[in-house]
């Protein structure tokens, strides 16, 4: 009897595993998770880890920016004290590394150069992290028909936020039995449908961190998720501080009102 029960349990577990794999392959995404230790910016007193935000920007600049823009993020915000906290000179140096549309030629009015490519100029701190492609058609043509999303608010646009980004970047694996991938697709259980056009981008030591941190896949995924969360919520620390001040004020006010009530009505019978 015990042996039969054990066999049944094993078969049931195997069946559930296959069912879960099939479900993810059919469209259900796996629930995202945070890295060990969670996120420094969570909770009432959460704050951004400046070093992590800087490392995350390095990942964006050296890996992500080749395909993804951040149209709603100005380069000058890299000097934010709650974010990367770069100096003015550092921000200008970063801006000079990017190219943005130059607009029409002053003499001819043309938007393209002599060989037909869009006219570009070095970016200024006031510019934004524009898409590396001139339009969506060019973006799809360069990525097998897939359109790389803008990353400005990706941490707010996806359920799970930073945890989704972390899980997605670390979640690439071989497809389970019974799951067939379309041509040019990669299996990732954290993506709806289990298939994603973007190949794995993070491999050990893909970048050489300027602060000497070991560039493991998990570390890089955590850093880029932190940076993109900051890009989507640059005022997070201010809002948390303001919220704490408001709650503290209301708590003190409530206490004063209660004490005043007790004093005014202390001699009145009830």
Coordinates of C-alpha atoms in Angstrom, one line a residue:
X1 CA 0.0 0.0 0.0
X2 CA 2.8 2.4 0.9
X3 CA 4.7 1.6 -2.3
X4 CA 1.6 2.2 -4.4
X5 CA 1.0 5.5 -2.7
X6 CA 4.6 6.6 -3.2
X7 CA 4.4 5.7 -6.9
X8 CA 1.1 7.6 -7.3
X9 CA 2.7 10.7 -5.7
X10 CA 5.7 10.5 -8.1
X11 CA 3.5 10.2 -11.1
X12 CA 1.3 13.1 -9.9
X13 CA 4.4 15.3 -9.3
X14 CA 5.7 14.5 -12.8
X15 CA 2.3 15.2 -14.3
X16 CA 2.1 18.6 -12.6
X17 CA 5.6 19.5 -13.8
X18 CA 4.7 18.7 -17.4
X19 CA 1.4 20.5 -17.1
X20 CA 3.2 23.6 -15.7
X21 CA 5.8 23.5 -18.6
X22 CA 3.0 23.2 -21.1
X23 CA 1.0 26.0 -19.5
X24 CA 4.0 28.3 -19.6
X25 CA 4.6 27.4 -23.2
X26 CA 1.0 28.0 -24.0
X27 CA 0.9 31.5 -22.7
X28 CA 1.2 31.6 -18.9
X29 CA 4.3 33.5 -17.6
X30 CA 6.1 32.3 -14.6
X31 CA 5.8 34.6 -11.5
X32 CA 8.8 36.9 -11.3
X33 CA 11.0 37.0 -8.2
X34 CA 13.5 39.4 -6.7
X35 CA 17.2 38.6 -6.3
X36 CA 18.4 37.3 -2.9
X37 CA 18.1 40.1 -0.4
X38 CA 15.3 41.9 -2.3
X39 CA 15.5 45.5 -3.5
X40 CA 16.9 48.4 -1.6
X41 CA 14.2 50.7 -2.8
X42 CA 11.3 48.7 -1.4
X43 CA 9.5 49.5 1.8
X44 CA 8.7 52.8 3.5
X45 CA 12.3 53.8 4.0
X46 CA 13.5 52.3 0.7
X47 CA 16.3 54.1 -1.3
X48 CA 18.3 53.6 -4.4
X49 CA 21.7 52.0 -4.1
X50 CA 23.7 54.6 -6.0
X51 CA 26.5 52.2 -6.9
X52 CA 23.9 49.7 -8.3
X53 CA 22.2 52.5 -10.4
X54 CA 25.6 53.5 -11.8
X55 CA 26.4 49.8 -12.7
X56 CA 23.0 49.5 -14.2
X57 CA 23.5 52.5 -16.4
X58 CA 26.8 50.9 -17.6
X59 CA 24.8 47.8 -18.6
X60 CA 22.3 50.0 -20.4
X61 CA 25.0 52.0 -22.2
X62 CA 27.2 49.0 -23.2
X63 CA 24.5 46.3 -23.8
X64 CA 20.9 47.6 -24.0
X65 CA 21.3 50.9 -25.9
X66 CA 22.3 49.1 -29.1
X67 CA 18.6 48.2 -29.5
X68 CA 16.6 50.1 -26.9
X69 CA 16.0 53.8 -26.3
X70 CA 14.6 55.7 -23.3
X71 CA 12.7 58.4 -25.0
X72 CA 11.3 59.8 -21.8
X73 CA 14.6 60.0 -19.8
X74 CA 16.8 63.1 -20.3
X75 CA 20.6 62.5 -20.1
X76 CA 20.9 65.3 -17.5
X77 CA 18.9 63.3 -15.0
X78 CA 22.0 61.1 -14.6
X79 CA 23.2 63.9 -12.2
X80 CA 20.3 63.3 -9.9
X81 CA 21.4 62.8 -6.3
X82 CA 18.9 60.0 -5.8
X83 CA 20.1 58.3 -9.0
X84 CA 23.5 57.8 -10.5
X85 CA 24.7 61.1 -9.0
X86 CA 27.2 61.9 -11.7
X87 CA 28.9 65.3 -11.8
X88 CA 28.1 67.9 -14.4
X89 CA 31.3 67.0 -16.3
X90 CA 30.6 63.3 -16.2
X91 CA 27.1 63.9 -17.5
X92 CA 28.4 66.0 -20.4
X93 CA 31.0 63.2 -21.1
X94 CA 28.2 60.6 -21.2
X95 CA 26.1 62.7 -23.5
X96 CA 28.9 63.1 -25.9
X97 CA 29.0 59.3 -26.3
X98 CA 25.4 59.2 -27.8
X99 CA 24.2 60.4 -31.1
X100 CA 20.8 62.0 -31.7
X101 CA 19.0 63.3 -34.8
X102 CA 20.6 66.6 -36.0
X103 CA 17.5 68.0 -37.7
X104 CA 17.5 69.5 -41.2
X105 CA 20.6 70.7 -42.9
X106 CA 20.8 74.5 -42.5
X107 CA 21.6 74.9 -46.2
X108 CA 19.6 72.2 -48.0
X109 CA 17.0 71.3 -45.4
X110 CA 17.7 67.7 -45.9
X111 CA 17.3 65.3 -42.9
X112 CA 19.9 62.8 -44.4
X113 CA 23.6 63.0 -45.1
X114 CA 25.4 62.5 -48.4
X115 CA 24.9 58.7 -48.3
X116 CA 21.3 58.8 -47.3
X117 CA 21.7 58.1 -43.6
X118 CA 19.9 60.3 -41.0
X119 CA 21.9 63.3 -39.9
X120 CA 23.2 62.9 -36.4
X121 CA 25.1 65.0 -33.8
X122 CA 26.6 64.4 -30.4
X123 CA 24.0 64.5 -27.7
X124 CA 23.7 67.3 -25.1
X125 CA 22.7 66.8 -21.5
X126 CA 19.3 68.2 -22.4
X127 CA 18.7 65.5 -25.0
X128 CA 17.0 62.2 -24.3
X129 CA 18.2 58.6 -24.8
X130 CA 16.7 58.3 -28.3
X131 CA 16.1 55.0 -30.1
X132 CA 19.1 53.8 -32.1
X133 CA 16.8 53.3 -35.1
X134 CA 15.3 56.1 -37.2
X135 CA 11.8 54.5 -37.1
X136 CA 9.9 51.4 -36.2
X137 CA 10.3 49.9 -39.7
X138 CA 14.1 50.0 -39.4
X139 CA 13.9 48.6 -35.9
X140 CA 11.8 45.6 -37.0
X141 CA 14.0 45.0 -40.0
X142 CA 17.1 44.8 -37.8
X143 CA 15.5 42.5 -35.2
X144 CA 13.8 39.8 -37.3
X145 CA 10.4 41.6 -37.2
X146 CA 10.4 42.2 -33.4
X147 CA 10.1 45.8 -32.1
X148 CA 12.5 46.5 -29.2
X149 CA 10.4 48.3 -26.6
X150 CA 11.4 51.7 -25.2
X151 CA 12.8 51.2 -21.7
X152 CA 11.8 54.5 -20.1
X153 CA 9.0 53.1 -18.0
X154 CA 9.4 49.4 -18.6
X155 CA 9.8 48.8 -14.8
X156 CA 6.3 50.2 -14.3
X157 CA 4.7 48.9 -17.5
X158 CA 5.4 45.2 -16.7
X159 CA 3.7 43.4 -13.8
X160 CA 6.4 42.6 -11.3
X161 CA 8.5 45.7 -12.1
X162 CA 12.1 45.3 -11.3
X163 CA 11.6 41.7 -10.3
X164 CA 10.2 40.9 -13.8
X165 CA 13.3 42.5 -15.4
X166 CA 15.6 40.5 -13.2
X167 CA 13.7 37.2 -13.7
X168 CA 13.6 37.7 -17.5
X169 CA 17.3 38.5 -17.8
X170 CA 18.2 35.4 -15.7
X171 CA 15.5 33.1 -16.9
X172 CA 16.7 31.9 -20.3
X173 CA 16.8 28.1 -20.5
X174 CA 16.2 25.1 -22.8
X175 CA 12.5 24.6 -23.6
X176 CA 10.8 21.8 -21.6
X177 CA 9.5 18.6 -23.4
X178 CA 6.5 19.3 -25.6
X179 CA 7.3 23.0 -26.2
X180 CA 8.3 23.9 -29.8
X181 CA 9.8 27.3 -30.4
X182 CA 9.1 29.3 -33.5
X183 CA 12.0 30.2 -35.7
X184 CA 14.4 32.8 -34.2
X185 CA 12.7 32.6 -30.8
X186 CA 14.2 31.7 -27.4
X187 CA 12.6 30.0 -24.4
X188 CA 12.0 32.1 -21.3
X189 CA 9.3 31.1 -18.8
X190 CA 9.0 34.7 -17.5
X191 CA 7.8 35.9 -20.9
X192 CA 4.2 35.6 -21.8
X193 CA 3.9 32.6 -24.2
X194 CA 7.3 31.4 -23.1
X195 CA 9.0 32.7 -26.2
X196 CA 11.1 35.8 -26.7
X197 CA 12.8 37.2 -29.8
X198 CA 15.7 38.7 -27.8
X199 CA 18.5 36.3 -27.3
X200 CA 20.2 36.1 -23.9
X201 CA 22.2 39.3 -23.4
X202 CA 23.9 38.7 -20.1
X203 CA 26.8 36.3 -19.9
X204 CA 29.5 36.4 -17.2
X205 CA 31.9 39.3 -17.6
X206 CA 29.9 40.8 -20.5
X207 CA 31.0 44.2 -19.1
X208 CA 34.0 45.2 -16.9
X209 CA 32.4 47.1 -14.1
X210 CA 34.2 50.3 -13.4
X211 CA 34.0 49.8 -9.6
X212 CA 35.5 46.3 -9.8
X213 CA 32.3 44.4 -8.9
X214 CA 32.2 40.8 -10.3
X215 CA 30.0 40.9 -13.4
X216 CA 28.0 37.7 -12.9
X217 CA 24.7 37.3 -14.7
X218 CA 22.7 37.7 -11.5
X219 CA 24.7 40.8 -10.6
X220 CA 24.2 42.4 -14.0
X221 CA 20.5 41.5 -14.0
X222 CA 20.0 43.1 -10.6
X223 CA 21.9 46.2 -11.5
X224 CA 20.0 46.8 -14.8
X225 CA 16.7 46.2 -13.1
X226 CA 17.6 48.8 -10.4
X227 CA 18.6 51.3 -13.0
X228 CA 15.4 50.9 -15.0
X229 CA 13.4 51.2 -11.9
X230 CA 15.1 54.5 -11.1
X231 CA 14.5 55.6 -14.7
X232 CA 10.8 54.9 -14.3
X233 CA 10.6 56.3 -10.7
X234 CA 13.3 58.9 -10.3
X235 CA 11.4 60.7 -7.5
X236 CA 10.8 57.5 -5.5
X237 CA 13.0 58.6 -2.6
X238 CA 11.4 62.1 -2.4
X239 CA 7.9 60.6 -2.4
X240 CA 8.8 58.2 0.4
X241 CA 10.3 60.9 2.5
X242 CA 7.4 63.2 1.9
X243 CA 5.0 60.4 2.7
X244 CA 6.8 59.7 6.0
X245 CA 6.6 63.4 6.9
X246 CA 2.9 63.5 6.2
X247 CA 2.2 60.4 8.2
X248 CA 4.3 61.8 11.1
X249 CA 2.5 65.1 10.9
X250 CA -0.9 63.5 10.9
X251 CA 0.1 61.3 13.9
X252 CA 1.2 64.3 16.0
X253 CA -1.9 66.2 14.9
X254 CA -4.2 63.3 15.9
X255 CA -2.5 63.1 19.3
X256 CA -2.9 66.9 19.9
X257 CA -6.6 66.7 18.9
X258 CA -7.1 63.8 21.3
X259 CA -5.4 65.6 24.2
X260 CA -7.4 68.8 23.5
X261 CA -10.6 66.7 23.5
X262 CA -9.7 65.2 26.9
X263 CA -8.9 68.6 28.4
X264 CA -12.0 70.3 27.1
X265 CA -14.4 67.6 28.2
X266 CA -12.7 66.4 31.3
X267 CA -15.3 68.0 33.7
X268 CA -18.4 67.1 31.6
X269 CA -20.3 64.1 32.6
X270 CA -21.1 61.4 30.1

